[in-house]
Amino acid sequence: MKHLALLTACAALLACAPPAKQEVAGTKQLSTDELQELLAKGDDSIVFLDVRDRKEIETLGTVEGHVHIPLAELEGRLNELHREKLIVTI
């Protein structure tokens, strides 16, 4: 009986878990190699958008020349982004 209760509890937890990866229409997840390739090009048609908070950037660093718009502010500041450029979000 204890095993059945434990199994039921585990199943309930798994059912509530968020999906491992969510796809958003019109987006592509880059591999590390693909990102390094973009960085090596130094192409000015690419914008690196860092949506992390200032403390995370100070602690972990970021890409040189990035645009910083914290995720909480992104919706209200979308007009600051050049839509004709490839936007890589960090």
mmCIF file of C-alpha atoms in Angstrom:
data_model
loop_
_atom_site.group_PDB
_atom_site.id
_atom_site.type_symbol
_atom_site.label_atom_id
_atom_site.label_comp_id
_atom_site.label_asym_id
_atom_site.label_seq_id
_atom_site.Cartn_x
_atom_site.Cartn_y
_atom_site.Cartn_z
ATOM 1 C CA MET A 1 0.000 0.000 0.000
ATOM 2 C CA LYS A 2 2.876 2.411 0.770
ATOM 3 C CA HIS A 3 4.338 1.766 -2.676
ATOM 4 C CA LEU A 4 1.022 2.556 -4.339
ATOM 5 C CA ALA A 5 0.740 5.838 -2.423
ATOM 6 C CA LEU A 6 4.319 6.772 -3.360
ATOM 7 C CA LEU A 7 3.734 5.869 -7.009
ATOM 8 C CA THR A 8 0.544 7.946 -7.068
ATOM 9 C CA ALA A 9 2.342 10.925 -5.507
ATOM 10 C CA CYS A 10 5.182 10.683 -8.061
ATOM 11 C CA ALA A 11 2.713 10.486 -10.947
ATOM 12 C CA ALA A 12 0.884 13.563 -9.643
ATOM 13 C CA LEU A 13 4.145 15.528 -9.406
ATOM 14 C CA LEU A 14 5.158 14.561 -12.946
ATOM 15 C CA ALA A 15 1.767 15.601 -14.285
ATOM 16 C CA CYS A 16 2.237 19.077 -12.782
ATOM 17 C CA ALA A 17 5.798 19.548 -14.055
ATOM 18 C CA PRO A 18 6.363 22.234 -16.719
ATOM 19 C CA PRO A 19 7.404 21.086 -20.187
ATOM 20 C CA ALA A 20 11.148 20.617 -20.632
ATOM 21 C CA LYS A 21 11.268 22.843 -23.695
ATOM 22 C CA GLN A 22 8.676 25.199 -25.122
ATOM 23 C CA GLU A 23 8.792 26.092 -28.779
ATOM 24 C CA VAL A 24 7.738 29.593 -29.794
ATOM 25 C CA ALA A 25 6.614 30.180 -33.372
ATOM 26 C CA GLY A 26 9.217 31.991 -35.457
ATOM 27 C CA THR A 27 12.099 31.218 -33.109
ATOM 28 C CA LYS A 28 15.020 28.827 -33.175
ATOM 29 C CA GLN A 29 17.139 27.590 -30.302
ATOM 30 C CA LEU A 30 20.854 27.866 -31.122
ATOM 31 C CA SER A 31 23.495 25.370 -30.145
ATOM 32 C CA THR A 32 26.706 26.574 -28.523
ATOM 33 C CA ASP A 33 28.545 25.991 -31.811
ATOM 34 C CA GLU A 34 26.018 28.048 -33.770
ATOM 35 C CA LEU A 35 26.301 30.879 -31.256
ATOM 36 C CA GLN A 36 30.107 30.839 -31.434
ATOM 37 C CA GLU A 37 29.854 30.987 -35.229
ATOM 38 C CA LEU A 38 27.650 34.092 -35.021
ATOM 39 C CA LEU A 39 30.031 35.740 -32.552
ATOM 40 C CA ALA A 40 33.031 35.013 -34.779
ATOM 41 C CA LYS A 41 31.357 36.697 -37.773
ATOM 42 C CA GLY A 42 31.082 40.045 -35.989
ATOM 43 C CA ASP A 43 28.081 40.706 -38.231
ATOM 44 C CA ASP A 44 26.296 44.014 -37.477
ATOM 45 C CA SER A 45 22.986 42.551 -38.645
ATOM 46 C CA ILE A 46 22.878 40.529 -35.404
ATOM 47 C CA VAL A 47 21.637 41.991 -32.121
ATOM 48 C CA PHE A 48 22.410 40.185 -28.877
ATOM 49 C CA LEU A 49 19.520 40.928 -26.523
ATOM 50 C CA ASP A 50 20.262 40.165 -22.880
ATOM 51 C CA VAL A 51 17.019 39.854 -20.911
ATOM 52 C CA ARG A 52 18.618 38.906 -17.600
ATOM 53 C CA ASP A 53 18.643 41.304 -14.665
ATOM 54 C CA ARG A 54 21.645 43.559 -14.006
ATOM 55 C CA LYS A 55 22.904 41.405 -11.111
ATOM 56 C CA GLU A 56 23.024 38.278 -13.329
ATOM 57 C CA ILE A 57 24.966 40.165 -15.993
ATOM 58 C CA GLU A 58 27.452 41.512 -13.432
ATOM 59 C CA THR A 59 27.928 38.022 -11.990
ATOM 60 C CA LEU A 60 27.997 35.949 -15.186
ATOM 61 C CA GLY A 61 29.032 38.438 -17.870
ATOM 62 C CA THR A 62 27.486 38.911 -21.289
ATOM 63 C CA VAL A 63 28.290 39.405 -24.971
ATOM 64 C CA GLU A 64 30.183 42.569 -25.909
ATOM 65 C CA GLY A 65 27.902 45.132 -27.551
ATOM 66 C CA HIS A 66 24.703 43.533 -26.257
ATOM 67 C CA VAL A 67 21.398 45.346 -25.810
ATOM 68 C CA HIS A 68 20.120 45.011 -22.242
ATOM 69 C CA ILE A 69 16.372 44.984 -21.701
ATOM 70 C CA PRO A 70 15.329 43.066 -18.567
ATOM 71 C CA LEU A 71 12.633 40.490 -19.295
ATOM 72 C CA ALA A 72 10.153 42.290 -17.024
ATOM 73 C CA GLU A 73 10.502 45.418 -19.225
ATOM 74 C CA LEU A 74 10.661 43.734 -22.630
ATOM 75 C CA GLU A 75 7.034 44.099 -23.710
ATOM 76 C CA GLY A 76 7.088 47.863 -23.120
ATOM 77 C CA ARG A 77 10.459 48.340 -24.828
ATOM 78 C CA LEU A 78 10.085 46.213 -27.984
ATOM 79 C CA ASN A 79 10.198 49.394 -30.084
ATOM 80 C CA GLU A 80 13.901 49.722 -29.157
ATOM 81 C CA LEU A 81 14.770 46.609 -31.166
ATOM 82 C CA HIS A 82 15.586 46.609 -34.872
ATOM 83 C CA ARG A 83 13.152 44.094 -36.319
ATOM 84 C CA GLU A 84 15.120 43.749 -39.560
ATOM 85 C CA LYS A 85 18.071 42.313 -37.631
ATOM 86 C CA LEU A 86 18.540 38.810 -36.276
ATOM 87 C CA ILE A 87 17.848 39.027 -32.538
ATOM 88 C CA VAL A 88 19.692 36.485 -30.405
ATOM 89 C CA THR A 89 18.279 36.421 -26.879
ATOM 90 C CA ILE A 90 20.486 35.642 -23.914
#
